[in-house]
Amino acid sequence: MIDLHSHFLPEIDDGSGSVEESLNMLTESKRQGVKACVATPHCTLHRPDDLERFLLNRGNAFERIKAAAGDSDIPEIFLGGEVYLDNNILKNYDGIERLCFSGTDYILVELPRRRLDKRITELIFNLTVKGMSPILAHVERADSDELDEIGIWDLDIIFQVNAESFLNFSSRRRLKKIFAGGGKFVVSSDMHNTDTRPPCMLEARNISKNKFPRMTDEIFYINAANILKTASL
Ligand SMILES: [Fe+2]
């Protein structure tokens, strides 16, 4: 499997609190069958120098992990970000394409925590006009009526859902409804730590094999592999 959404880089956001925790998250991911993992720390761009600062902090955190990992058995690491969809992101920030996953034009974006309106759909569409391929983070968390109202499902983008949403009945029911509407989906961990939001890709995949048998290969393997342009891992 490939994990496209995770917060394992140490001390950069509300994810891993130490290098040790980061390595534990990565080791556990590998044990579960995750072969590659994209680091997607939260990225909020309010001021013009926020992008440079984010890239610098991300690079430093990555170097710490590389140095500490040595020859530990961890997934291959790619770099990205979870970009908060702010109102005027494209007007104010040149270089946002630098937040795309390493070597690709895919960018992970997160809906704002307020009532959604059509400007959001426009914003995501504008990313595609700029040549990027947006992946919408944990779409199942947003209000379903609001998503319908703003026409989110009409966008030709990839929708990411969290592995933990497979684990209980009510969130699984929500997934079922979303999947029935059609679209391209990918499952990622959105892991933040080793206790309250740990990696759970394997458990999710096993449940999916039972509950969504015809989709499982596509949403756990094929779509993510196509995004990173690697063999299906
Ligand atoms: Fe996240």
mmCIF file of C-alpha atoms and ligand atoms in Angstrom:
data_model
loop_
_atom_site.group_PDB
_atom_site.id
_atom_site.type_symbol
_atom_site.label_atom_id
_atom_site.label_comp_id
_atom_site.label_asym_id
_atom_site.label_seq_id
_atom_site.Cartn_x
_atom_site.Cartn_y
_atom_site.Cartn_z
ATOM 1 C CA MET A 1 0.000 0.000 0.000
ATOM 2 C CA ILE A 2 0.931 3.638 -0.368
ATOM 3 C CA ASP A 3 -0.074 6.199 2.239
ATOM 4 C CA LEU A 4 -0.683 9.619 0.688
ATOM 5 C CA HIS A 5 -1.701 11.534 3.809
ATOM 6 C CA SER A 6 0.216 11.422 7.090
ATOM 7 C CA HIS A 7 1.669 13.565 9.833
ATOM 8 C CA PHE A 8 4.749 11.608 10.843
ATOM 9 C CA LEU A 9 7.331 14.373 10.461
ATOM 10 C CA PRO A 10 8.433 15.354 13.977
ATOM 11 C CA GLU A 11 7.448 18.582 15.719
ATOM 12 C CA ILE A 12 6.149 20.402 12.671
ATOM 13 C CA ASP A 13 2.375 20.324 13.259
ATOM 14 C CA ASP A 14 -0.100 18.490 15.517
ATOM 15 C CA GLY A 15 1.361 15.152 14.385
ATOM 16 C CA SER A 16 4.413 13.329 15.716
ATOM 17 C CA GLY A 17 5.932 14.922 18.806
ATOM 18 C CA SER A 18 9.415 13.432 18.485
ATOM 19 C CA VAL A 19 11.783 11.633 16.131
ATOM 20 C CA GLU A 20 11.243 8.486 18.159
ATOM 21 C CA GLU A 21 7.466 8.669 17.703
ATOM 22 C CA SER A 22 7.937 9.330 13.983
ATOM 23 C CA LEU A 23 10.049 6.214 13.575
ATOM 24 C CA ASN A 24 7.514 4.165 15.537
ATOM 25 C CA MET A 25 4.725 5.384 13.233
ATOM 26 C CA LEU A 26 6.757 4.548 10.150
ATOM 27 C CA THR A 27 7.882 1.152 11.430
ATOM 28 C CA GLU A 28 4.289 0.234 12.270
ATOM 29 C CA SER A 29 3.106 1.439 8.833
ATOM 30 C CA LYS A 30 5.702 -0.767 7.161
ATOM 31 C CA ARG A 31 4.634 -3.723 9.276
ATOM 32 C CA GLN A 32 1.075 -3.168 8.034
ATOM 33 C CA GLY A 33 2.226 -3.295 4.426
ATOM 34 C CA VAL A 34 2.736 0.391 3.602
ATOM 35 C CA LYS A 35 5.667 0.626 1.193
ATOM 36 C CA ALA A 36 5.675 4.377 0.587
ATOM 37 C CA CYS A 37 4.425 7.243 2.680
ATOM 38 C CA VAL A 38 3.895 10.902 1.774
ATOM 39 C CA ALA A 39 4.615 13.367 4.577
ATOM 40 C CA THR A 40 1.797 15.914 4.488
ATOM 41 C CA PRO A 41 2.203 18.348 7.410
ATOM 42 C CA HIS A 42 -0.541 20.954 7.790
ATOM 43 C CA CYS A 43 0.240 23.989 5.685
ATOM 44 C CA THR A 44 -1.657 27.235 6.201
ATOM 45 C CA LEU A 45 -0.600 30.127 4.039
ATOM 46 C CA HIS A 46 -1.575 33.443 5.587
ATOM 47 C CA ARG A 47 1.455 35.565 4.869
ATOM 48 C CA PRO A 48 3.734 35.746 1.833
ATOM 49 C CA ASP A 49 6.703 34.152 3.635
ATOM 50 C CA ASP A 50 4.680 31.246 5.078
ATOM 51 C CA LEU A 51 5.390 29.010 2.085
ATOM 52 C CA GLU A 52 9.170 29.384 2.347
ATOM 53 C CA ARG A 53 9.034 28.831 6.097
ATOM 54 C CA PHE A 54 6.932 25.696 5.669
ATOM 55 C CA LEU A 55 9.327 24.239 3.079
ATOM 56 C CA LEU A 56 12.314 24.978 5.301
ATOM 57 C CA ASN A 57 10.710 23.402 8.393
ATOM 58 C CA ARG A 58 9.572 20.383 6.408
ATOM 59 C CA GLY A 59 13.057 19.907 4.971
ATOM 60 C CA ASN A 60 14.643 20.116 8.430
ATOM 61 C CA ALA A 61 12.170 17.617 9.907
ATOM 62 C CA PHE A 62 12.799 15.242 7.008
ATOM 63 C CA GLU A 63 16.558 15.448 7.521
ATOM 64 C CA ARG A 64 16.108 14.543 11.199
ATOM 65 C CA ILE A 65 14.105 11.453 10.250
ATOM 66 C CA LYS A 66 16.603 10.385 7.603
ATOM 67 C CA ALA A 67 19.492 10.744 10.027
ATOM 68 C CA ALA A 68 17.705 8.819 12.793
ATOM 69 C CA ALA A 69 16.281 6.099 10.538
ATOM 70 C CA GLY A 70 19.638 4.680 9.462
ATOM 71 C CA ASP A 71 18.885 1.318 7.938
ATOM 72 C CA SER A 72 15.572 0.815 9.818
ATOM 73 C CA ASP A 73 12.858 -0.911 7.868
ATOM 74 C CA ILE A 74 10.524 1.994 7.078
ATOM 75 C CA PRO A 75 8.478 2.977 4.013
ATOM 76 C CA GLU A 76 9.998 5.093 1.260
ATOM 77 C CA ILE A 77 9.294 8.737 2.081
ATOM 78 C CA PHE A 78 7.878 11.376 -0.277
ATOM 79 C CA LEU A 79 7.201 14.999 0.635
ATOM 80 C CA GLY A 80 3.988 16.990 0.318
ATOM 81 C CA GLY A 81 1.681 19.056 2.486
ATOM 82 C CA GLU A 82 -1.947 19.266 3.558
ATOM 83 C CA VAL A 83 -2.830 22.661 2.223
ATOM 84 C CA TYR A 84 -5.618 24.528 3.999
ATOM 85 C CA LEU A 85 -7.957 26.061 1.455
ATOM 86 C CA ASP A 86 -7.875 29.664 2.376
ATOM 87 C CA ASN A 87 -10.048 32.192 0.603
ATOM 88 C CA ASN A 88 -7.503 33.788 -1.666
ATOM 89 C CA ILE A 89 -4.807 31.191 -1.819
ATOM 90 C CA LEU A 90 -4.103 31.547 -5.513
ATOM 91 C CA LYS A 91 -4.205 35.318 -5.553
ATOM 92 C CA ASN A 92 -1.684 35.672 -2.781
ATOM 93 C CA TYR A 93 0.732 32.837 -3.155
ATOM 94 C CA ASP A 94 3.022 32.185 -6.046
ATOM 95 C CA GLY A 95 4.826 28.898 -5.926
ATOM 96 C CA ILE A 96 2.010 26.888 -4.354
ATOM 97 C CA GLU A 97 2.849 24.132 -6.841
ATOM 98 C CA ARG A 98 5.944 23.509 -4.710
ATOM 99 C CA LEU A 99 3.577 21.795 -2.273
ATOM 100 C CA CYS A 100 2.765 19.057 -4.774
ATOM 101 C CA PHE A 101 3.914 15.528 -3.849
ATOM 102 C CA SER A 102 7.583 14.944 -4.783
ATOM 103 C CA GLY A 103 7.958 14.571 -8.547
ATOM 104 C CA THR A 104 4.217 14.844 -9.293
ATOM 105 C CA ASP A 105 1.552 17.491 -9.881
ATOM 106 C CA TYR A 106 -0.734 16.129 -7.124
ATOM 107 C CA ILE A 107 -1.521 18.439 -4.224
ATOM 108 C CA LEU A 108 -3.425 17.472 -1.055
ATOM 109 C CA VAL A 109 -5.937 20.135 -0.032
ATOM 110 C CA GLU A 110 -8.123 20.452 3.043
ATOM 111 C CA LEU A 111 -11.540 22.118 3.190
ATOM 112 C CA PRO A 112 -11.870 25.134 5.488
ATOM 113 C CA ARG A 113 -13.574 24.622 8.827
ATOM 114 C CA ARG A 114 -16.520 26.889 8.124
ATOM 115 C CA ARG A 115 -19.679 26.705 6.078
ATOM 116 C CA LEU A 116 -18.689 25.709 2.545
ATOM 117 C CA ASP A 117 -19.633 27.882 -0.402
ATOM 118 C CA LYS A 118 -19.025 27.915 -4.139
ATOM 119 C CA ARG A 119 -15.772 29.863 -3.785
ATOM 120 C CA ILE A 120 -14.211 26.646 -2.515
ATOM 121 C CA THR A 121 -15.196 24.717 -5.632
ATOM 122 C CA GLU A 122 -13.819 27.567 -7.709
ATOM 123 C CA LEU A 123 -10.588 27.562 -5.732
ATOM 124 C CA ILE A 124 -10.049 23.843 -6.274
ATOM 125 C CA PHE A 125 -10.922 24.183 -9.948
ATOM 126 C CA ASN A 126 -8.388 27.004 -10.268
ATOM 127 C CA LEU A 127 -5.672 24.688 -8.970
ATOM 128 C CA THR A 128 -6.410 22.414 -11.916
ATOM 129 C CA VAL A 129 -6.268 25.390 -14.289
ATOM 130 C CA LYS A 130 -2.781 26.067 -12.903
ATOM 131 C CA GLY A 131 -1.791 22.521 -13.888
ATOM 132 C CA MET A 132 -2.123 20.820 -10.515
ATOM 133 C CA SER A 133 -4.159 17.733 -9.654
ATOM 134 C CA PRO A 134 -5.939 18.276 -6.345
ATOM 135 C CA ILE A 135 -6.628 15.463 -3.901
ATOM 136 C CA LEU A 136 -9.329 16.457 -1.430
ATOM 137 C CA ALA A 137 -8.424 15.312 2.098
ATOM 138 C CA HIS A 138 -10.871 13.230 4.186
ATOM 139 C CA VAL A 139 -13.925 14.272 2.198
ATOM 140 C CA GLU A 140 -16.139 12.075 4.395
ATOM 141 C CA ARG A 141 -15.671 14.478 7.299
ATOM 142 C CA ALA A 142 -17.420 17.370 5.558
ATOM 143 C CA ASP A 143 -21.149 17.999 5.718
ATOM 144 C CA SER A 144 -22.774 16.002 2.927
ATOM 145 C CA ASP A 145 -25.452 18.599 2.102
ATOM 146 C CA GLU A 146 -22.858 21.338 1.853
ATOM 147 C CA LEU A 147 -20.681 19.201 -0.414
ATOM 148 C CA ASP A 148 -23.662 18.609 -2.689
ATOM 149 C CA GLU A 149 -24.597 22.287 -2.668
ATOM 150 C CA ILE A 150 -21.176 23.463 -3.810
ATOM 151 C CA GLY A 151 -20.975 20.825 -6.541
ATOM 152 C CA ILE A 152 -17.863 19.134 -5.171
ATOM 153 C CA TRP A 153 -18.648 15.829 -6.902
ATOM 154 C CA ASP A 154 -18.644 17.506 -10.313
ATOM 155 C CA LEU A 155 -14.937 18.290 -9.976
ATOM 156 C CA ASP A 156 -12.547 15.997 -11.818
ATOM 157 C CA ILE A 157 -10.302 15.430 -8.799
ATOM 158 C CA ILE A 158 -9.348 12.612 -6.444
ATOM 159 C CA PHE A 159 -11.192 12.230 -3.159
ATOM 160 C CA GLN A 160 -9.207 10.923 -0.190
ATOM 161 C CA VAL A 161 -10.872 9.146 2.738
ATOM 162 C CA ASN A 162 -9.274 8.221 6.052
ATOM 163 C CA ALA A 163 -8.471 4.622 6.930
ATOM 164 C CA GLU A 164 -10.069 5.008 10.352
ATOM 165 C CA SER A 165 -13.452 5.708 8.713
ATOM 166 C CA PHE A 166 -13.587 2.009 7.773
ATOM 167 C CA LEU A 167 -13.377 0.972 11.398
ATOM 168 C CA ASN A 168 -16.827 1.784 12.718
ATOM 169 C CA PHE A 169 -20.339 1.298 11.504
ATOM 170 C CA SER A 170 -21.527 4.898 11.223
ATOM 171 C CA SER A 171 -18.508 6.246 9.354
ATOM 172 C CA ARG A 172 -18.574 3.164 7.109
ATOM 173 C CA ARG A 173 -22.185 3.906 6.259
ATOM 174 C CA ARG A 174 -21.104 7.403 5.251
ATOM 175 C CA LEU A 175 -18.349 5.936 3.054
ATOM 176 C CA LYS A 176 -20.847 3.635 1.415
ATOM 177 C CA LYS A 177 -23.051 6.563 0.471
ATOM 178 C CA ILE A 178 -20.110 8.555 -0.871
ATOM 179 C CA PHE A 179 -18.703 5.651 -2.896
ATOM 180 C CA ALA A 180 -22.139 5.006 -4.405
ATOM 181 C CA GLY A 181 -22.087 8.482 -5.940
ATOM 182 C CA GLY A 182 -19.073 7.581 -8.065
ATOM 183 C CA GLY A 183 -15.710 9.338 -8.411
ATOM 184 C CA LYS A 184 -12.106 8.421 -7.869
ATOM 185 C CA PHE A 185 -11.112 7.615 -4.285
ATOM 186 C CA VAL A 186 -7.976 6.817 -2.373
ATOM 187 C CA VAL A 187 -7.582 5.649 1.231
ATOM 188 C CA SER A 188 -4.808 7.114 3.393
ATOM 189 C CA SER A 189 -3.994 6.955 7.098
ATOM 190 C CA ASP A 190 -3.918 10.634 8.147
ATOM 191 C CA MET A 191 -1.938 9.199 11.084
ATOM 192 C CA HIS A 192 -0.886 11.744 13.681
ATOM 193 C CA ASN A 193 0.747 9.686 16.440
ATOM 194 C CA THR A 194 1.048 6.210 17.909
ATOM 195 C CA ASP A 195 -1.886 6.331 20.342
ATOM 196 C CA THR A 196 -5.000 8.382 19.516
ATOM 197 C CA ARG A 197 -4.559 8.546 15.723
ATOM 198 C CA PRO A 198 -2.212 5.672 14.859
ATOM 199 C CA PRO A 199 -1.610 4.021 11.484
ATOM 200 C CA CYS A 200 -4.477 1.617 10.692
ATOM 201 C CA MET A 201 -4.209 0.943 6.964
ATOM 202 C CA LEU A 202 -4.089 -2.829 7.344
ATOM 203 C CA GLU A 203 -7.176 -3.058 9.536
ATOM 204 C CA ALA A 204 -9.031 -0.714 7.184
ATOM 205 C CA ARG A 205 -8.016 -2.728 4.136
ATOM 206 C CA ASN A 206 -9.150 -5.968 5.722
ATOM 207 C CA ILE A 207 -12.540 -4.492 6.558
ATOM 208 C CA SER A 208 -12.776 -3.021 3.068
ATOM 209 C CA LYS A 209 -12.108 -6.427 1.494
ATOM 210 C CA ASN A 210 -15.231 -7.609 3.230
ATOM 211 C CA LYS A 211 -17.458 -4.514 2.929
ATOM 212 C CA PHE A 212 -16.294 -3.019 -0.393
ATOM 213 C CA PRO A 213 -14.718 -6.008 -2.156
ATOM 214 C CA ARG A 214 -14.919 -4.675 -5.693
ATOM 215 C CA MET A 215 -13.287 -1.340 -4.828
ATOM 216 C CA THR A 216 -10.550 -2.399 -2.432
ATOM 217 C CA ASP A 217 -7.681 -2.900 -4.875
ATOM 218 C CA GLU A 218 -8.410 0.373 -6.570
ATOM 219 C CA ILE A 219 -8.722 2.535 -3.456
ATOM 220 C CA PHE A 220 -5.946 0.925 -1.386
ATOM 221 C CA TYR A 221 -3.401 0.169 -4.123
ATOM 222 C CA ILE A 222 -3.936 1.179 -7.725
ATOM 223 C CA ASN A 223 -5.003 4.823 -7.499
ATOM 224 C CA ALA A 224 -2.261 5.772 -5.041
ATOM 225 C CA ALA A 225 0.383 3.962 -7.093
ATOM 226 C CA ASN A 226 -0.709 5.881 -10.184
ATOM 227 C CA ILE A 227 -0.388 9.138 -8.275
ATOM 228 C CA LEU A 228 3.186 8.449 -7.211
ATOM 229 C CA LYS A 229 3.871 6.856 -10.600
ATOM 230 C CA THR A 230 5.242 3.736 -8.971
ATOM 231 C CA ALA A 231 4.336 0.118 -9.382
ATOM 232 C CA SER A 232 1.262 -0.905 -7.387
ATOM 233 C CA LEU A 233 2.734 -1.512 -3.946
HETATM 234 FE FE FE B 1 -4.203 15.418 7.874
#
